[in-house]
Amino acid sequence: MSAVIIDGKQIAADVRAEVACKTTELKEKGINPCLAVILVGQNPASVSYVTGKRKALAEAGMTDRSLELPEDISEEELLKIIAQLNKDSSVHGILVQLPLPKHISEDKVIMAIDPSKDVDGFHPVSVGNMMIGRPGFLPCTPHGIIVLLQKMGIETSGKHAVVIGRSNIVGKPVSILLARKDVNCTVTMCHTGTKNMSDITRQADIIVVASGHPHTLTKDMVKDGAVVIDVGVNRIPDSSKKSGFRLIGDCDFDDLKEKASYITPVPGGVGPMTIAMLMVNTLEAACDQLSASR
């Protein structure tokens, strides 16, 4: 058996193309979807992520109100900027790129964003809406995983999904989304406190790996034909690369692709979907404003 490699780049491109079409329609109605991405400092990984988001905004025809702020900006000043963006009706979405410098509380910053502009889906109001199935912004990476499964036509109803990782950004929310009635999986969450993890993962029809550690999931831990979604992004040294490193996921891709039925590569799997779903959320925020104005 050789797994189908899920092309996250292509699926994300299709999603972004749909967003671009709908953005054009909104503009004809006088609404220009606008996202403010706030970057504090120059963390190389964060700069790369923000560059990708800004490129996607341009491609979708959305207004880019991104801000690059110095690393030593005070927490108070950052909160003032967020408050100003909350009041600005021309800004539909606000995203503060994490991580933040240590002197700034990420919780305070997330709480400061108006839930109606929380396109990252991190505010407790957004998380609560997701938990009880109310309309609201879904966190981008977990939502992107669900869309990948749907676009690939992978059967999920009644399947056993195992999630490895319990972070607030991926593990917990993707567990909730997988268990929703429209996806309908039976979900088991594994983490650092899980004993005999292999016994659990070998029962899984779908495995989402979001541990943050290379080789968390190996060939002996999965049954034949399982679907493997790898969320991890890890840098490992590679002298053959100009950068001196290469990116790998949390699973042993080369071995698993011979045993799984579907698998996501790293890079090019889940990552592109995160930005695509951010565009979806920004569009939704703009549509909500149009509906409210009627």
Tab-separated table of N, CA, C and O in Angstrom, residues 20-33 92 283 286-294:
chain	number	residue	atom	x	y	z
A	20	ALA	N	-11.514	34.852	-2.898
A	20	ALA	CA	-11.265	35.993	-3.779
A	20	ALA	C	-12.520	36.361	-4.579
A	20	ALA	O	-12.849	37.542	-4.736
A	21	CYS	N	-13.244	35.337	-5.074
A	21	CYS	CA	-14.487	35.583	-5.830
A	21	CYS	C	-15.533	36.265	-4.952
A	21	CYS	O	-16.177	37.240	-5.370
A	22	LYS	N	-15.688	35.761	-3.731
A	22	LYS	CA	-16.683	36.324	-2.820
A	22	LYS	C	-16.275	37.721	-2.343
A	22	LYS	O	-17.130	38.567	-2.071
A	23	THR	N	-14.961	37.953	-2.245
A	23	THR	CA	-14.474	39.282	-1.875
A	23	THR	C	-14.859	40.302	-2.945
A	23	THR	O	-15.290	41.422	-2.637
A	24	THR	N	-14.730	39.913	-4.202
A	24	THR	CA	-15.114	40.794	-5.313
A	24	THR	C	-16.596	41.140	-5.233
A	24	THR	O	-16.992	42.299	-5.417
A	25	GLU	N	-17.417	40.145	-4.922
A	25	GLU	CA	-18.859	40.375	-4.791
A	25	GLU	C	-19.162	41.340	-3.647
A	25	GLU	O	-20.032	42.230	-3.776
A	26	LEU	N	-18.443	41.179	-2.525
A	26	LEU	CA	-18.659	42.076	-1.379
A	26	LEU	C	-18.268	43.508	-1.719
A	26	LEU	O	-18.942	44.468	-1.331
A	27	LYS	N	-17.150	43.647	-2.420
A	27	LYS	CA	-16.687	44.987	-2.791
A	27	LYS	C	-17.722	45.709	-3.653
A	27	LYS	O	-17.890	46.923	-3.546
A	28	GLU	N	-18.411	44.946	-4.487
A	28	GLU	CA	-19.454	45.537	-5.331
A	28	GLU	C	-20.628	46.044	-4.492
A	28	GLU	O	-21.411	46.886	-4.949
A	29	LYS	N	-20.712	45.529	-3.260
A	29	LYS	CA	-21.771	45.979	-2.341
A	29	LYS	C	-21.253	47.037	-1.365
A	29	LYS	O	-21.934	47.413	-0.414
A	30	GLY	N	-20.015	47.472	-1.580
A	30	GLY	CA	-19.463	48.563	-0.775
A	30	GLY	C	-18.717	48.139	0.473
A	30	GLY	O	-18.380	48.972	1.311
A	31	ILE	N	-18.442	46.839	0.619
A	31	ILE	CA	-17.685	46.340	1.775
A	31	ILE	C	-16.326	45.848	1.297
A	31	ILE	O	-16.250	44.966	0.433
A	32	ASN	N	-15.253	46.403	1.842
A	32	ASN	CA	-13.899	45.972	1.506
A	32	ASN	C	-13.325	45.168	2.673
A	32	ASN	O	-12.897	45.746	3.670
A	33	PRO	N	-13.329	43.837	2.580
A	33	PRO	CA	-12.813	43.013	3.688
A	33	PRO	C	-11.395	43.430	4.066
A	33	PRO	O	-10.526	43.589	3.204
A	92	HIS	N	-12.167	44.553	9.711
A	92	HIS	CA	-13.079	43.449	10.029
A	92	HIS	C	-12.436	42.362	10.881
A	92	HIS	O	-13.133	41.667	11.618
A	283	LEU	N	-13.310	37.025	5.574
A	283	LEU	CA	-14.462	37.221	4.693
A	283	LEU	C	-15.759	37.122	5.484
A	283	LEU	O	-16.677	37.937	5.311
A	286	ALA	N	-16.445	40.243	7.442
A	286	ALA	CA	-16.952	41.314	6.575
A	286	ALA	C	-18.412	41.068	6.199
A	286	ALA	O	-19.226	42.007	6.174
A	287	CYS	N	-18.751	39.813	5.930
A	287	CYS	CA	-20.142	39.465	5.604
A	287	CYS	C	-21.073	39.751	6.790
A	287	CYS	O	-22.193	40.216	6.614
A	288	ASP	N	-20.577	39.478	7.999
A	288	ASP	CA	-21.356	39.750	9.201
A	288	ASP	C	-21.669	41.231	9.313
A	288	ASP	O	-22.776	41.619	9.709
A	289	GLN	N	-20.692	42.087	8.945
A	289	GLN	CA	-20.922	43.531	9.001
A	289	GLN	C	-21.979	43.951	7.993
A	289	GLN	O	-22.839	44.771	8.290
A	290	LEU	N	-21.932	43.338	6.795
A	290	LEU	CA	-22.919	43.643	5.772
A	290	LEU	C	-24.314	43.259	6.240
A	290	LEU	O	-25.270	44.011	6.089
A	291	SER	N	-24.418	42.069	6.872
A	291	SER	CA	-25.717	41.614	7.373
A	291	SER	C	-26.235	42.531	8.477
A	291	SER	O	-27.430	42.848	8.528
A	292	ALA	N	-25.319	42.984	9.340
A	292	ALA	CA	-25.722	43.845	10.459
A	292	ALA	C	-26.202	45.210	9.975
A	292	ALA	O	-27.007	45.874	10.643
A	293	SER	N	-25.689	45.635	8.807
A	293	SER	CA	-26.029	46.986	8.323
A	293	SER	C	-27.373	47.008	7.584
A	293	SER	O	-27.890	48.070	7.264
A	294	ARG	N	-27.913	45.822	7.324
A	294	ARG	CA	-29.169	45.766	6.583
A	294	ARG	C	-30.386	46.002	7.480
A	294	ARG	O	-30.375	45.695	8.627
